[in-house]
Each structure stands twice: as structure tokens, then as C-alpha cells.
Short mmCIF file of C-alpha atoms in Angstrom, two decimals:
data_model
loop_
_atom_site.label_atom_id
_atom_site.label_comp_id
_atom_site.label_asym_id
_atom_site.label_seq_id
_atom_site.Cartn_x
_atom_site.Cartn_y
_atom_site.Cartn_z
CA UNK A 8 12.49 52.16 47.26
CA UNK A 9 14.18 51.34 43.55
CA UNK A 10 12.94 47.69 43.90
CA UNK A 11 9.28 48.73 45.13
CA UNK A 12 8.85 51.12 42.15
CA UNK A 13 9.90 48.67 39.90
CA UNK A 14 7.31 45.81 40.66
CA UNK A 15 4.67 48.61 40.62
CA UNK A 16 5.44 49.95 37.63
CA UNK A 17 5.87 46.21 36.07
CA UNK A 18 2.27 45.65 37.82
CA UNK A 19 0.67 48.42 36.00
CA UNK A 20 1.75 47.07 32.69
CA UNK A 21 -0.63 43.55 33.60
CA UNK A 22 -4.59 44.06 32.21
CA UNK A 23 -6.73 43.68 35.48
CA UNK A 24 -9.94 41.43 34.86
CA UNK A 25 -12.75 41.23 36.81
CA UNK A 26 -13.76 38.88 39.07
CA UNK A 27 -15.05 35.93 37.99
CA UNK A 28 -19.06 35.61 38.84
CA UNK A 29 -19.16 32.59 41.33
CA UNK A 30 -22.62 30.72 41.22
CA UNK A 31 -24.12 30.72 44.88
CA UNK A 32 -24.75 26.94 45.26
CA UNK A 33 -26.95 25.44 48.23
CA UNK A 34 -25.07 23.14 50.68
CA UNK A 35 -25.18 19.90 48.69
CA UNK A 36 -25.55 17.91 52.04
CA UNK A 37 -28.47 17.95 54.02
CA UNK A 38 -29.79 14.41 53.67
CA UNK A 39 -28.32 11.39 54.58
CA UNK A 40 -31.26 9.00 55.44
CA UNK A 41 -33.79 8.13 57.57
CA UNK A 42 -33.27 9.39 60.92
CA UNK A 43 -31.27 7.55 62.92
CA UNK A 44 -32.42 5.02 65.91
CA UNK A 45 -32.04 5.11 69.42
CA UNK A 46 -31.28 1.57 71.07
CA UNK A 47 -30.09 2.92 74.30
CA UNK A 48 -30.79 5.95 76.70
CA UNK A 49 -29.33 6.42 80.28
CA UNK A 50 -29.11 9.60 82.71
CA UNK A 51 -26.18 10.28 84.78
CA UNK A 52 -27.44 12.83 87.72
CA UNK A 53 -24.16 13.25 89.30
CA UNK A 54 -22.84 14.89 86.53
CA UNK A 55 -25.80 15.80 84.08
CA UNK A 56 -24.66 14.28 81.23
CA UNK A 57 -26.93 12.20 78.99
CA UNK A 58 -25.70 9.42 77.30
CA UNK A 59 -27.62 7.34 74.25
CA UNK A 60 -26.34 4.59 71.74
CA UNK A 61 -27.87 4.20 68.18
CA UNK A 62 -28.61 1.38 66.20
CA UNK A 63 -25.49 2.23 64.04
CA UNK A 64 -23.45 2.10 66.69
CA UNK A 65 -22.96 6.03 66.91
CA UNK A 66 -22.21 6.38 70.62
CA UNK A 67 -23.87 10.03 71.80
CA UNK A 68 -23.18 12.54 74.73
CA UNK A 69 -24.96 15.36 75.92
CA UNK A 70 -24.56 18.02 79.06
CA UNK A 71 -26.70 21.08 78.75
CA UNK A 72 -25.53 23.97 80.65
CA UNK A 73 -25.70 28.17 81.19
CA UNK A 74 -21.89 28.58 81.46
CA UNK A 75 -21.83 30.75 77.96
CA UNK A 76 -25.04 32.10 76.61
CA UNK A 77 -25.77 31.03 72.82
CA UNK A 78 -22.99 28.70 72.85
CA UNK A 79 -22.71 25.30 71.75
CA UNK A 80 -19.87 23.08 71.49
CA UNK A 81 -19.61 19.90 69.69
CA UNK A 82 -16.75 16.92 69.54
CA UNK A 83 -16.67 13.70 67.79
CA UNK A 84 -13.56 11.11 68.26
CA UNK A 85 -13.33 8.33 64.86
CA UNK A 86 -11.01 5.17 65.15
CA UNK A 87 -7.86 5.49 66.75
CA UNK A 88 -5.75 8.30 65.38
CA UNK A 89 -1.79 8.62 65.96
CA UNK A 90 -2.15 4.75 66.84
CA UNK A 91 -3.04 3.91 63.31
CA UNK A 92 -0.06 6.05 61.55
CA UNK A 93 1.32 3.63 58.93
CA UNK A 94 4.60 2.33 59.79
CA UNK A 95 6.50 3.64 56.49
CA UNK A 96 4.71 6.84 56.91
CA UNK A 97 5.88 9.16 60.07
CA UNK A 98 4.72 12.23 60.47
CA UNK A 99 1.64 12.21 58.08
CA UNK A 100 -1.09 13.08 60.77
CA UNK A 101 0.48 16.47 60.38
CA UNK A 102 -0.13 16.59 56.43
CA UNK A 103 -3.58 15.62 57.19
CA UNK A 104 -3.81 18.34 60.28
CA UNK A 105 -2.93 20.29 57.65
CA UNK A 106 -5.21 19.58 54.74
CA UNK A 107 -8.75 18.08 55.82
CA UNK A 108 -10.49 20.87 56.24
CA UNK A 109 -8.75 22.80 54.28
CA UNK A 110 -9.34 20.36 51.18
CA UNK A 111 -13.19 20.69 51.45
CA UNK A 112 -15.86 18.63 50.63
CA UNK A 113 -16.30 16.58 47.29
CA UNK A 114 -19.49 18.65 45.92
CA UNK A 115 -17.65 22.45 47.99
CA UNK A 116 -14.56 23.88 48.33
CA UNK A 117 -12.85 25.57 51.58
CA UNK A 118 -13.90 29.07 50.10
CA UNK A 119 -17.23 28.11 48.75
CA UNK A 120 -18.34 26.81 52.44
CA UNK A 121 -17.40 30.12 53.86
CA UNK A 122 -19.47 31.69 50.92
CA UNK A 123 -22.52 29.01 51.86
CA UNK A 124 -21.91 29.46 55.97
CA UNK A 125 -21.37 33.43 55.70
CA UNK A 126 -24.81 33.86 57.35
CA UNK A 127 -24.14 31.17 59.94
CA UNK A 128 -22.19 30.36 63.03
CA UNK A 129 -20.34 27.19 62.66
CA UNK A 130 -16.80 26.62 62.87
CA UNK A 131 -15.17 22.85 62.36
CA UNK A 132 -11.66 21.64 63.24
CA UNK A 133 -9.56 18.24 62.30
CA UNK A 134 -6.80 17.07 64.42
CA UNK A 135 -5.53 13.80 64.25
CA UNK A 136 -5.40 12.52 67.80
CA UNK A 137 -3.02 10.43 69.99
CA UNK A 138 -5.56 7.69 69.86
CA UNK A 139 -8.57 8.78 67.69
CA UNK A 140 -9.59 11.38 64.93
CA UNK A 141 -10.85 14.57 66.82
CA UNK A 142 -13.53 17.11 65.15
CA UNK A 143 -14.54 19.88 67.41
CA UNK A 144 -16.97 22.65 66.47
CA UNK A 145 -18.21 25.58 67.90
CA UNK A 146 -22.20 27.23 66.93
CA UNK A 147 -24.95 28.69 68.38
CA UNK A 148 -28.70 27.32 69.00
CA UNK A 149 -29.78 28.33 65.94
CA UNK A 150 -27.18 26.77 63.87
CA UNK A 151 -26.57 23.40 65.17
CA UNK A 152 -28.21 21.84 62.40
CA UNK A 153 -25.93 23.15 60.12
CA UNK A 154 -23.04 22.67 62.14
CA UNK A 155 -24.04 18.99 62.37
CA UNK A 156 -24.88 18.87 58.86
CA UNK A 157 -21.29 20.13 58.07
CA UNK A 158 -19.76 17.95 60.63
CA UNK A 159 -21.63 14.47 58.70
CA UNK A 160 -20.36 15.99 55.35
CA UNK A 161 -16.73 16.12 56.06
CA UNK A 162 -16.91 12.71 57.50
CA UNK A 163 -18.88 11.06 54.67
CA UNK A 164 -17.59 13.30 51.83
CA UNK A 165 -13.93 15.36 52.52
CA UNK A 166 -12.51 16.80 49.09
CA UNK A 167 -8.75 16.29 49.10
CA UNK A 168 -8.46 19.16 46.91
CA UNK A 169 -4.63 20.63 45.70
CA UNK A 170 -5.00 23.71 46.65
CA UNK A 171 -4.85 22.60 50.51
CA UNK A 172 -1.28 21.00 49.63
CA UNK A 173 -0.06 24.07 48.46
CA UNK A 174 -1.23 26.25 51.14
CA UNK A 175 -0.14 23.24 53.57
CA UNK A 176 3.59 23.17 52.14
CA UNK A 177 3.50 26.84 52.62
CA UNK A 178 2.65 26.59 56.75
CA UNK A 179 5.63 23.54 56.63
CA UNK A 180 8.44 26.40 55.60
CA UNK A 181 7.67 28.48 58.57
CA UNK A 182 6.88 25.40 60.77
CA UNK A 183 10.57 24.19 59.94
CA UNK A 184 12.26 27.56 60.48
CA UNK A 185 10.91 27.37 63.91
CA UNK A 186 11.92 24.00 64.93
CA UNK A 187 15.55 24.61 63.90
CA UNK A 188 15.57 28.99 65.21
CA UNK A 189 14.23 28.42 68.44
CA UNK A 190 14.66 26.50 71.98
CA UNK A 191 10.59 25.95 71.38
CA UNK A 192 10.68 24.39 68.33
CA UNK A 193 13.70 21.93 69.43
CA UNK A 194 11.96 21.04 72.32
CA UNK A 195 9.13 20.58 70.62
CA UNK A 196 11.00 18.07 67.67
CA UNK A 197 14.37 16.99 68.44
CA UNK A 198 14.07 16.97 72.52
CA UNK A 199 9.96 15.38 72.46
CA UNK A 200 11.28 12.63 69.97
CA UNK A 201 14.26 11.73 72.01
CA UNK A 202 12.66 11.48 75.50
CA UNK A 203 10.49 8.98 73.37
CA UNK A 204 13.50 6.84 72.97
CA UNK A 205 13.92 7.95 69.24
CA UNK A 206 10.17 7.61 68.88
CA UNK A 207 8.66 8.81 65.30
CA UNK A 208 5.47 9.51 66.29
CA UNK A 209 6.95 12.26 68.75
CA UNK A 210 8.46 15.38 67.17
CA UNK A 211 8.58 16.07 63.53
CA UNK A 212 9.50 14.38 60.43
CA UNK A 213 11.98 15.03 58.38
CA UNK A 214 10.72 18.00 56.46
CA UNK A 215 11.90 16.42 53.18
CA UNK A 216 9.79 13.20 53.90
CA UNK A 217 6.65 15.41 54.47
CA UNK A 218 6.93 17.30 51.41
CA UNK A 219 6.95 13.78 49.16
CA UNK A 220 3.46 12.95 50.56
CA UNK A 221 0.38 13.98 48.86
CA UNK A 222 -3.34 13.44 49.49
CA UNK A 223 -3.95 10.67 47.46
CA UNK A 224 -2.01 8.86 50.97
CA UNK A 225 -4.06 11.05 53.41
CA UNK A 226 -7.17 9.85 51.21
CA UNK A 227 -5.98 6.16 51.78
CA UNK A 228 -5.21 6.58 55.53
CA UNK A 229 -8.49 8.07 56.60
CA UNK A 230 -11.15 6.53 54.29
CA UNK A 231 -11.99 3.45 56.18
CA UNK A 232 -11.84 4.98 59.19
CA UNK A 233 -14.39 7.83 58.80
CA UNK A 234 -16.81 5.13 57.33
CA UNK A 235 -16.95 2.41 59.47
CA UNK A 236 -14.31 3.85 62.23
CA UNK A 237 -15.79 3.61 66.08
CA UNK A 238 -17.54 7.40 66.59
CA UNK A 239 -18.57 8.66 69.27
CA UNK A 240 -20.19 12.72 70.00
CA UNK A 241 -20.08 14.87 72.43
CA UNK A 242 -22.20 17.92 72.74
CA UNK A 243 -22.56 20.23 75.54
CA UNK A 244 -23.88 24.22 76.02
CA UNK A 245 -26.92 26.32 76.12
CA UNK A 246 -28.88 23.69 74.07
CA UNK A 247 -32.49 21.71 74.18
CA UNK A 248 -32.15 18.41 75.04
CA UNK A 249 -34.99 16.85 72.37
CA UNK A 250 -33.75 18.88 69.31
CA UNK A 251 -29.91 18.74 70.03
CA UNK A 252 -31.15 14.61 69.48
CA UNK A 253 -32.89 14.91 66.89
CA UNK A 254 -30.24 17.13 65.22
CA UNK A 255 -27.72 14.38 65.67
CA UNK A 256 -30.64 11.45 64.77
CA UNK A 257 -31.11 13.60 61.02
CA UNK A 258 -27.48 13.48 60.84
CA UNK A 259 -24.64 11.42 61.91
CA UNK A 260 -27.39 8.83 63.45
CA UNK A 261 -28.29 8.14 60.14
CA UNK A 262 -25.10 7.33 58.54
CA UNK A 263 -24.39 3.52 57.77
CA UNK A 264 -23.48 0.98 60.90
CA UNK A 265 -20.19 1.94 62.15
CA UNK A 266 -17.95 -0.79 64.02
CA UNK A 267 -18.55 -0.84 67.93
CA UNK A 268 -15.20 -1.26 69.51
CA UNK A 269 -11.38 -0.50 67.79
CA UNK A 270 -8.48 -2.41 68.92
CA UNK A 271 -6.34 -2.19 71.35
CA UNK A 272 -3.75 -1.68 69.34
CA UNK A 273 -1.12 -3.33 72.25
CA UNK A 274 2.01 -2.68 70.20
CA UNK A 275 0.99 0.92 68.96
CA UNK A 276 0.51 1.79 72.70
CA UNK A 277 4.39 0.66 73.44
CA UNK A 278 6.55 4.36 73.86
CA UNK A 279 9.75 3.63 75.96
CA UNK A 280 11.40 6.77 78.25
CA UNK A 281 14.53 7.57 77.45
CA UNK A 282 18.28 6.76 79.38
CA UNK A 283 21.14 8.67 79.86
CA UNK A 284 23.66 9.37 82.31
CA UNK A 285 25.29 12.49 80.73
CA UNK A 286 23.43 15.56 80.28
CA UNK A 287 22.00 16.03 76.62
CA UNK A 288 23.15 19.09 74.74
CA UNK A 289 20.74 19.91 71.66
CA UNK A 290 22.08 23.13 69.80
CA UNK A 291 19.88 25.36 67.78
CA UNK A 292 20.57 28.10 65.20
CA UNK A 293 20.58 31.12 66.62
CA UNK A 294 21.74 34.62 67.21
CA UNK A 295 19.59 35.24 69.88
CA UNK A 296 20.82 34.64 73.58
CA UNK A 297 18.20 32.40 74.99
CA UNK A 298 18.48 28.54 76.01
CA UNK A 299 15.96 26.24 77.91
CA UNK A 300 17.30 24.12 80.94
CA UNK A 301 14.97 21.15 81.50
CA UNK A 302 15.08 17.89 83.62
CA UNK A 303 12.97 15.07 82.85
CA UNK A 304 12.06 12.54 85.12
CA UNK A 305 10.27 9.22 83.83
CA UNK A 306 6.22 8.64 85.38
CA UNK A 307 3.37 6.42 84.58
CA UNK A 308 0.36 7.05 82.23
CA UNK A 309 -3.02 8.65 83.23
CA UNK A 310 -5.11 5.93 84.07
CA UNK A 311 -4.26 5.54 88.34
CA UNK A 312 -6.18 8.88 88.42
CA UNK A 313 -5.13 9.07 92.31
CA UNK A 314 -1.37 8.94 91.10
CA UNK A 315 -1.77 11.62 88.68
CA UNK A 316 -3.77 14.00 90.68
CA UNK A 317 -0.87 13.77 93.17
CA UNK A 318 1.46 14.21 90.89
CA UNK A 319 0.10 17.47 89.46
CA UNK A 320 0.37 18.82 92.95
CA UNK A 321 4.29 17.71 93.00
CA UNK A 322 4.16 20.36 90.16
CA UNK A 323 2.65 22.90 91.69
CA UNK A 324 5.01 22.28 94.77
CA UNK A 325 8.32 22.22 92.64
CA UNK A 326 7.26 25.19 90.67
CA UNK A 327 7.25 27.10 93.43
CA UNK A 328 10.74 25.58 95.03
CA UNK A 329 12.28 26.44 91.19
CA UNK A 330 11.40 30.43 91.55
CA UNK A 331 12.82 30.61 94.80
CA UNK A 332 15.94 28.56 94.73
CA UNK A 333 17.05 29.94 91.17
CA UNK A 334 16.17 33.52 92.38
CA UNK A 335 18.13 33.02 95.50
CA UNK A 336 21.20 31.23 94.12
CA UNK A 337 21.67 33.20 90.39
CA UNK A 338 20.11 36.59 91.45
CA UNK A 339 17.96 36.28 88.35
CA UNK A 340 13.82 36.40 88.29
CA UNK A 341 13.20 33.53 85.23
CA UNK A 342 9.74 31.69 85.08
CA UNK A 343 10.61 28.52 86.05
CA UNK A 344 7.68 25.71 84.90
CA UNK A 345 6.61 22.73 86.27
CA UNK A 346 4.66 19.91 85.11
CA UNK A 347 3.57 16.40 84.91
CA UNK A 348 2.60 14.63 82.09
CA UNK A 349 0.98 11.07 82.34
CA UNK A 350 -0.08 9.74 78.83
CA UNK A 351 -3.59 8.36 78.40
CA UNK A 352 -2.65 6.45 75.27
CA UNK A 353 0.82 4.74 75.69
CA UNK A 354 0.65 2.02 78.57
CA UNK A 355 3.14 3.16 81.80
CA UNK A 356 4.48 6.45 79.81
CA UNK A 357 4.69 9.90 81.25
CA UNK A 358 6.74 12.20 82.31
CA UNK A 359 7.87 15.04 85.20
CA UNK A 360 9.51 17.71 83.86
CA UNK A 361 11.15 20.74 85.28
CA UNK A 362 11.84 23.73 82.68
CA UNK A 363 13.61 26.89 82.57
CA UNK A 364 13.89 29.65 80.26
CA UNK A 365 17.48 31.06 80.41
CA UNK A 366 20.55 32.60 78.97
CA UNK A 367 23.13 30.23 77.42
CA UNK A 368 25.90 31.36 79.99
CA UNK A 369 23.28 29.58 82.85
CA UNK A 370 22.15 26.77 81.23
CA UNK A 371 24.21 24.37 82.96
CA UNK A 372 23.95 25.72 86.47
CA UNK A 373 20.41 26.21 86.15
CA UNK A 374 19.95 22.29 85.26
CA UNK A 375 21.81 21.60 87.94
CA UNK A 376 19.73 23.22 89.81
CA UNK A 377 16.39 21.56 89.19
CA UNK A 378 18.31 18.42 89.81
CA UNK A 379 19.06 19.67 92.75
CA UNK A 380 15.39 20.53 93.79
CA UNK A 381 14.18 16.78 92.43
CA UNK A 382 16.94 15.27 94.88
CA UNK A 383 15.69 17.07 97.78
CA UNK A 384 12.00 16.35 97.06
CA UNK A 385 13.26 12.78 96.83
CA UNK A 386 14.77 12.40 99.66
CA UNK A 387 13.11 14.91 102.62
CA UNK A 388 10.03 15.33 100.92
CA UNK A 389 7.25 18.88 101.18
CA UNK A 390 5.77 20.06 104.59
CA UNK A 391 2.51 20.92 105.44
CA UNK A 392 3.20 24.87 104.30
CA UNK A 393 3.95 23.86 100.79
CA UNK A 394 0.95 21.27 100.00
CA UNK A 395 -1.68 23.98 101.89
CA UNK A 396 -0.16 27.10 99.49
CA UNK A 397 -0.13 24.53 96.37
CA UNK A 398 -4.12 23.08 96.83
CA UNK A 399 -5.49 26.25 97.56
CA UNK A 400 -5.25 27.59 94.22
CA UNK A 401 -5.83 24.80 92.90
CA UNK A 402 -9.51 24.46 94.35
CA UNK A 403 -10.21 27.63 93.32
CA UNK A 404 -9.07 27.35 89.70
CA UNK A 405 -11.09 23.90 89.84
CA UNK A 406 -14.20 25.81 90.83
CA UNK A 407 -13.67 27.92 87.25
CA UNK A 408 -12.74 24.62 85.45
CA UNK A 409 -16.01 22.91 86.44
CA UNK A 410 -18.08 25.78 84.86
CA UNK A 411 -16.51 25.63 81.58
CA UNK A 412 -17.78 23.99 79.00
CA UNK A 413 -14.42 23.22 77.37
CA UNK A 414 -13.42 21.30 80.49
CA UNK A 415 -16.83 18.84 80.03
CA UNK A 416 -16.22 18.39 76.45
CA UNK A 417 -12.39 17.90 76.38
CA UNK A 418 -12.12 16.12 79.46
CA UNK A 419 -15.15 14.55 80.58
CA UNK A 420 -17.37 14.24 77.13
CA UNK A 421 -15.52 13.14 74.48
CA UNK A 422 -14.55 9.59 75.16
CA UNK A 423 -16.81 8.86 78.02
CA UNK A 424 -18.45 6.17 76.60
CA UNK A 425 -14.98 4.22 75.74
CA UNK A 426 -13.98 5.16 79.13
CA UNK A 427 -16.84 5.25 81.72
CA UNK A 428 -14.47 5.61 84.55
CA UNK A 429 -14.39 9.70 83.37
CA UNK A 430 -17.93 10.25 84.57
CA UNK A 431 -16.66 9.06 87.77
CA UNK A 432 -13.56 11.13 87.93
CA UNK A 433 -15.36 14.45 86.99
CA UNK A 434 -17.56 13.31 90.28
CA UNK A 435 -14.58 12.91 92.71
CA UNK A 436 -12.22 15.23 91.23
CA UNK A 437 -12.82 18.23 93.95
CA UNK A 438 -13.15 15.81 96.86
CA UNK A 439 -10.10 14.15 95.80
CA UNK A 440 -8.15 17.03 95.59
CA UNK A 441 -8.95 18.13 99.30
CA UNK A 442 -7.76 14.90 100.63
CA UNK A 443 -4.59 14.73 99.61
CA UNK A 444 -1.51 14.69 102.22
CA UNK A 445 1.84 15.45 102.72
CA UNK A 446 2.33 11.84 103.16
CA UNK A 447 0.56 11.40 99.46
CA UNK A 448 2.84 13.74 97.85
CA UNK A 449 5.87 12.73 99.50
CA UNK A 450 5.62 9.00 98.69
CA UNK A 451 5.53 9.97 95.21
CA UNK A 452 7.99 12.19 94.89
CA UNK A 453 10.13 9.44 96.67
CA UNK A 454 8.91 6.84 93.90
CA UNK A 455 9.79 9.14 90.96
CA UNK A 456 12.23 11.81 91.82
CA UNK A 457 15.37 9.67 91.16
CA UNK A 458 18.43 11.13 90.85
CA UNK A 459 19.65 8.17 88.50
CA UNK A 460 16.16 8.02 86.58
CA UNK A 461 16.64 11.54 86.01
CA UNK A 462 17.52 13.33 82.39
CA UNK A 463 19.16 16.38 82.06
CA UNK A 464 18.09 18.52 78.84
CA UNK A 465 20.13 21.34 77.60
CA UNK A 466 18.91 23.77 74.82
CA UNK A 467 21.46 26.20 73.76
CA UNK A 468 22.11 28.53 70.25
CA UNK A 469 24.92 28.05 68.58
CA UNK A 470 25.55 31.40 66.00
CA UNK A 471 24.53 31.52 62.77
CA UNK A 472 27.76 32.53 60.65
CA UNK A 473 27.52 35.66 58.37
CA UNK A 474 26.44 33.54 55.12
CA UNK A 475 24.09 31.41 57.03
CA UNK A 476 20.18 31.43 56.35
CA UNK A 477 17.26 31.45 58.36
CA UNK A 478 15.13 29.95 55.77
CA UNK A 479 16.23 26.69 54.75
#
């Protein structure tokens, strides 16, 4: 109470001054040409999705639907992302996560777009991608046009402004304490980077590295890219077909010719899985008596869509074998979690993975227990039973998934046009699902569930001595 009196009384001592009068400006960007033109328009029935191709190469999706009422959603994929970080530079997609939209435009800042937008319904994201530069957005009917007009701005004109660094460096503090306080955080850095074989482009940089960046090297990173960079857009929701086109035909149809096609980037796609015998032990700072068990077992990537559909029921299957054979054998309820993870941007990389939340005292036992599981998957394979109680709620939840308009545009949208072959999965994906057999599921889980192949992962605290802090 001393200390709190103090400042106050120290604050009272410091003239107040009014609020500076801020000049309401009109959104410097709602021109960017003549309207854009349409070389190419095709219809897909089986999936409602309209596809069209511009004269500047802008690549353009579109699925109407009633899912959400007075809801529009809106994607656009540039270049190719995470595959382009420069080689000297890890970890500066997450400065630029950090600071795109939060640097503005050139003519606006961050808080004088909310001032502009306060009457509108737009909302714009930056993420920088495995393999592209993602904007999403989310509006309503009647403010697509300035959504879209936004969306063109930030590509054409971002602002890079200072005070985005500063808040950014602020998010980084927290951000580190995480990664080094909790079994998240180190799976998410330390334990992500080394199933990557030491990979920088998995995990987190150094935090010292991040903080020498600035946005003058975000600046020179993205600006050829969101000129001439590939593009294509996805839209889907409660929209009309005609002016959702011309929308995108005022806007980012009418920016200068973009390239067609972005390379393949062969080397960039290159991510090799991890070997080791021994189980890996990956301490974190902590007082607080919680550790993660985990078992990793190297896949494939996406692109066999059979494979990975199978796969994903393993999961489902081995979930289920965790809760009962770690309930039955350590008397304790955890929430054991399954899943496979196929990459769709690094050639023949993915991963199983078996994960459990535990104490520190369990750790070991509990790993060996999920080896234990993968071993018997491997070599006697699921019955009948298990594959029946693991599709069943899966074809319902696919029922939801297939009326949600996140699902088309993250999915299905988004890159359709660089990969046509999505159209045809969203087509087969229910049918597919139903066929699969025991026999399916138990020749891959013969194929991946190695015992040798296999890498244990254990996540435990070590405590933090009397002087120690939780901030640096």
C-alpha cells in the first residue's frame, strides 16, 4: 500500500493535458485502376465453387453459401512464405507476424484505421505461411468493399511504422517466458526444432537474434513479394456472386500483372526427421509439477490423401488405446492425445505423435507406455470394434465440417487453384472415409509404427532456485 500511494501521489504532481484533436481523414485508398479483367471463368458443380483468372494473373475463388448469416470470409495466399525465409535470418516471419498489420499503411496508422473502420465490419490478419503469405478477413455483405479495399492497401502500401516494434518486442518478453516456464512452450521451441533435425525454421529463434531485427529487414523481405508475388483469393459466405466479382475486379484485379507460378523451391522443401535411440530429456524451469510424455514416430507429407486419411483414423484408434491402457496400468485419468501430422510443404515429412500430459514422477513410465501401444499396433494391428467406434464420430463431425465456412476457405479455397487436386478431395472426402478397413489401417500402422523409427520425448521441470527469475 506504501508503494501505491507513492506513485499516486507522484502522479498528481504531473499537469494533465488534453487530448490532442485528431483530424478524421478519409481512407486514402479506394482507387487503384481500371477494373480489373477477366480472362478465364469455370464452374465446379460438385462442390460450388467458382473459379476465374484475370489478366494480371490474380487467380480468384468463390463458394457462396447460408452456413452463417451476414458473414463473409475472405483469404488471399502471396509467394511462398516460410520457404522464402532468408538463410542468415531465422525466425523473422515471426517479427513480421508480429508487425504487418500492426505497422499500418503508408498514408494510416493501426489506430487511425480503427478510427476510419469504427462504423464498419472488417477485420484483416497477416501470417506468414509454411509456403505462402496468408491474409484472412472476416466482414459482412455490406462491407466487403471496404474489406477488399483494406485488404489491396496493405498489400500495395503496408507502413512499417516503430511503434509496431515496440509493441512487438513487448509480446516477445512474454512469448519467451513461456517457451522456457512451460512443457507447451518447450514443445513448441526446443522439442518442434529438434524433431526437425535441428531445423531453424521449426521452433523459435534465439530471442536475442529477434530483438536485433528491425523493419527496415521485414520491409526488404516482403516488398517484392506483395508486388509481383503469385496471389491467389478466396472468398466464400452469404455473398452475391456478380458484386463479390466486381468487388475484387475494383480492387486487387486491378493491381499491376503479378507473376503466374513461384518456384518450387526443391531445397527449401528438404526438412529431415529426427534419430535417436535414447529417449530425449528436455528440462524446463519450473516449480510447477507437470511434464509432457510424447512419442514421435516419423510419416510422409500430405499429398497421398488416401495415406493421410488413414492415418488420421490410426489417431483416433490410438487415442482411445492411450486412455485406457494408462488408466488401467497407473490408476490415473490424464488426456492422452493423438495425432498425425503429414506436411503439405516439405516433400516426405510428417509425423505420428502420441502425447501425454503428466506428473514428472510418471513421465518415464508413461512414455513407455505409448511405446508400448505403437508396438502392439505394429505388430497385431486394430479389429473391427475399434475402426467402427473411431469412423463413426468421425462422419458425424465431417457432416459439421462440410457446413462451415472455415473448412471451404482454409482447406478447400485457398490454394485450389495451385492445387486442383483439393476440389477433388473436398468431393471424395466423406465417401472415402466410409471405405476404409481394418486391413487399411492395419497396413499402415505396420508401415509406420516402428519400434526402432520411434522417438521418445520427455518434458520435465527442473526447480527454479530461490534467486531464480521468471522473467529473463
Amino acid at each position: 500500500e506504501p508503494t501505491i500511494l507513492e506513485v499516486f501521489n507522484e502522479s498528481l504532481k504531473v499537469p494533465v493535458e488534453p487530448p490532442e484533436e485528431v483530424e478524421d481523414k478519409a481512407f486514402a485508398y479506394t482507387h487503384f485502376g481500371p477494373p480489373g479483367k477477366i480472362i478465364n471463368r469455370g464452374y465446379n458443380d460438385d462442390v460450388d465453387i467458382t473459379q476465374i483468372a484475370y489478366e494480371n494473373n490474380l487467380k480468384l475463388n468463390i463458394k457462396p453459401t447460408d452456413f452463417e448469416k451476414n458473414t463473409i470470409y475472405v483469404g488471399v495466399r502471396i509467394g511462398g512464405g516460410g520457404l522464402t525465409i532468408p538463410d542468415n535470418k531465422p525466425g523473422l516471419q515471426f517479427l513480421a507476424d508480429s508487425t504487418f498489420i500492426a505497422g499500418g499503411l503508408v498514408e494510416h496508422s493501426a489506430d487511425d484505421l480503427v478510427r476510419i473502420f469504427s462504423d464498419k465490419t472488417v477485420d484483416l490478419n497477416f501470417s506468414v505461411g509454411t509456403d505462402a503469405f496468408v491474409f484472412t478477413g472476416k466482414t459482412t455483405p455490406e462491407d466487403l468493399i471496404s474489406q477488399l479495399q483494406l485488404l489491396t492497401a496493405y498489400i500495395i502500401a503496408p507502413g512499417y511504422r516503430e511503434e509496431a516494434l515496440r509493441s512487438a518486442h513487448k509480446d516477445f518478453d512474454q512469448l519467451y517466458v513461456k517457451l522456457k516456464h512451460t512443457p507447451q512452450g518447450v514443445m513448441q521451441n526446443e522439442v518442434s526444432r529438434f524433431i526437425a533435425s535441428g531445423d531453424e525454421r521449426f521452433g523459435y529463434p534465439d530471442k536475442k537474434s529477434v530483438l536485433t531485427y528491425d523493419l527496415n529487414e521485414v520491409h526488404s523481405w516482403l516488398t517484392d513479394i506483395l508486388k509481383s508475388g503469385p496471389i491467389e483469393v478466396s472468398i466464400v459466405g452469404d455473398l452475391k456472386m456478380e458484386e463479390t466479382i466486381e468487388g475484387i475486379s475494383a480492387t486487387l484485379g486491378s493491381l499491376p500483372e503479378r507473376r503466374t507460378t513461384k518456384p518450387d523451391y526443391k531445397l527449401a522443401r528438404e526438412v529431415h526427421f529426427a534419430q535417436a535411440s535414447d529417449a530425449q530429456i528436455f528440462p524446463f524451469q519450473s516449480n510447477i509439477p507437470k511434464a509432457v510424455s510424447a512419442v514421435y514416430w516419423p510419416t510422409d507429407d500430405m499429398w497421398m490423401i488416401s495415406q493421410t486419411r488413414r492415418l488420421n483414423v490410426l489417431s483416433l484408434v490410438f487415442d482411445d488405446r492411450m486412455r485406457v491402457k494408462i488408466r488401467e496400468e497407473t490408476g490415473q485419468a490424464y488426456s492422452p492425445y493423438s495425432v498425425s501430422r503429414p506436411s503439405d510443404t516439405y516433400k516426405q515429412f510428417g509425423y505420428f505423435l502420441g502425447l501425454v500430459m503428466t506428473t514428472p514422477e510418471e513421465v518415464a513410465t508413461i512414455a513407455n507406455i505409448i511405446l508400448e501401444i505403437g508396438n502392439e499396433l505394429q505388430d497385431r494391428g486394430i479389429n473391427e470394434d475399434e475402426l467402427e467406434r473411431a469412423i463413426e464420430p468421425l462422419l458425424t463431425s465431417l457432416r459439421v465440417q462440410l457446413r462451415s465456412n472455415r473448412y471451404w476457405l482454409n482447406t478447400v479455397l485457398l490454394s485450389s487453384q495451385e492445387y486442383p487436386q483439393k476440389l477433388d478431395w473436398a468431393c471424395s472426402i466423406t465417401e472415402d472415409y466410409k471405405s476404409i478397413t481394418v486391413e487399411d489401417i492395419n497396413l499402415l500402422a505396420n508401415k509406420f509404427l516402428k519400434e526402432e523409427k520411434a522417438l521418445r520425448i520427455l518434458v520435465t521441470p527442473e526447480e527454479l532456485s530461490d534467486g531464480e527469475s521468471r522473467s529473463d
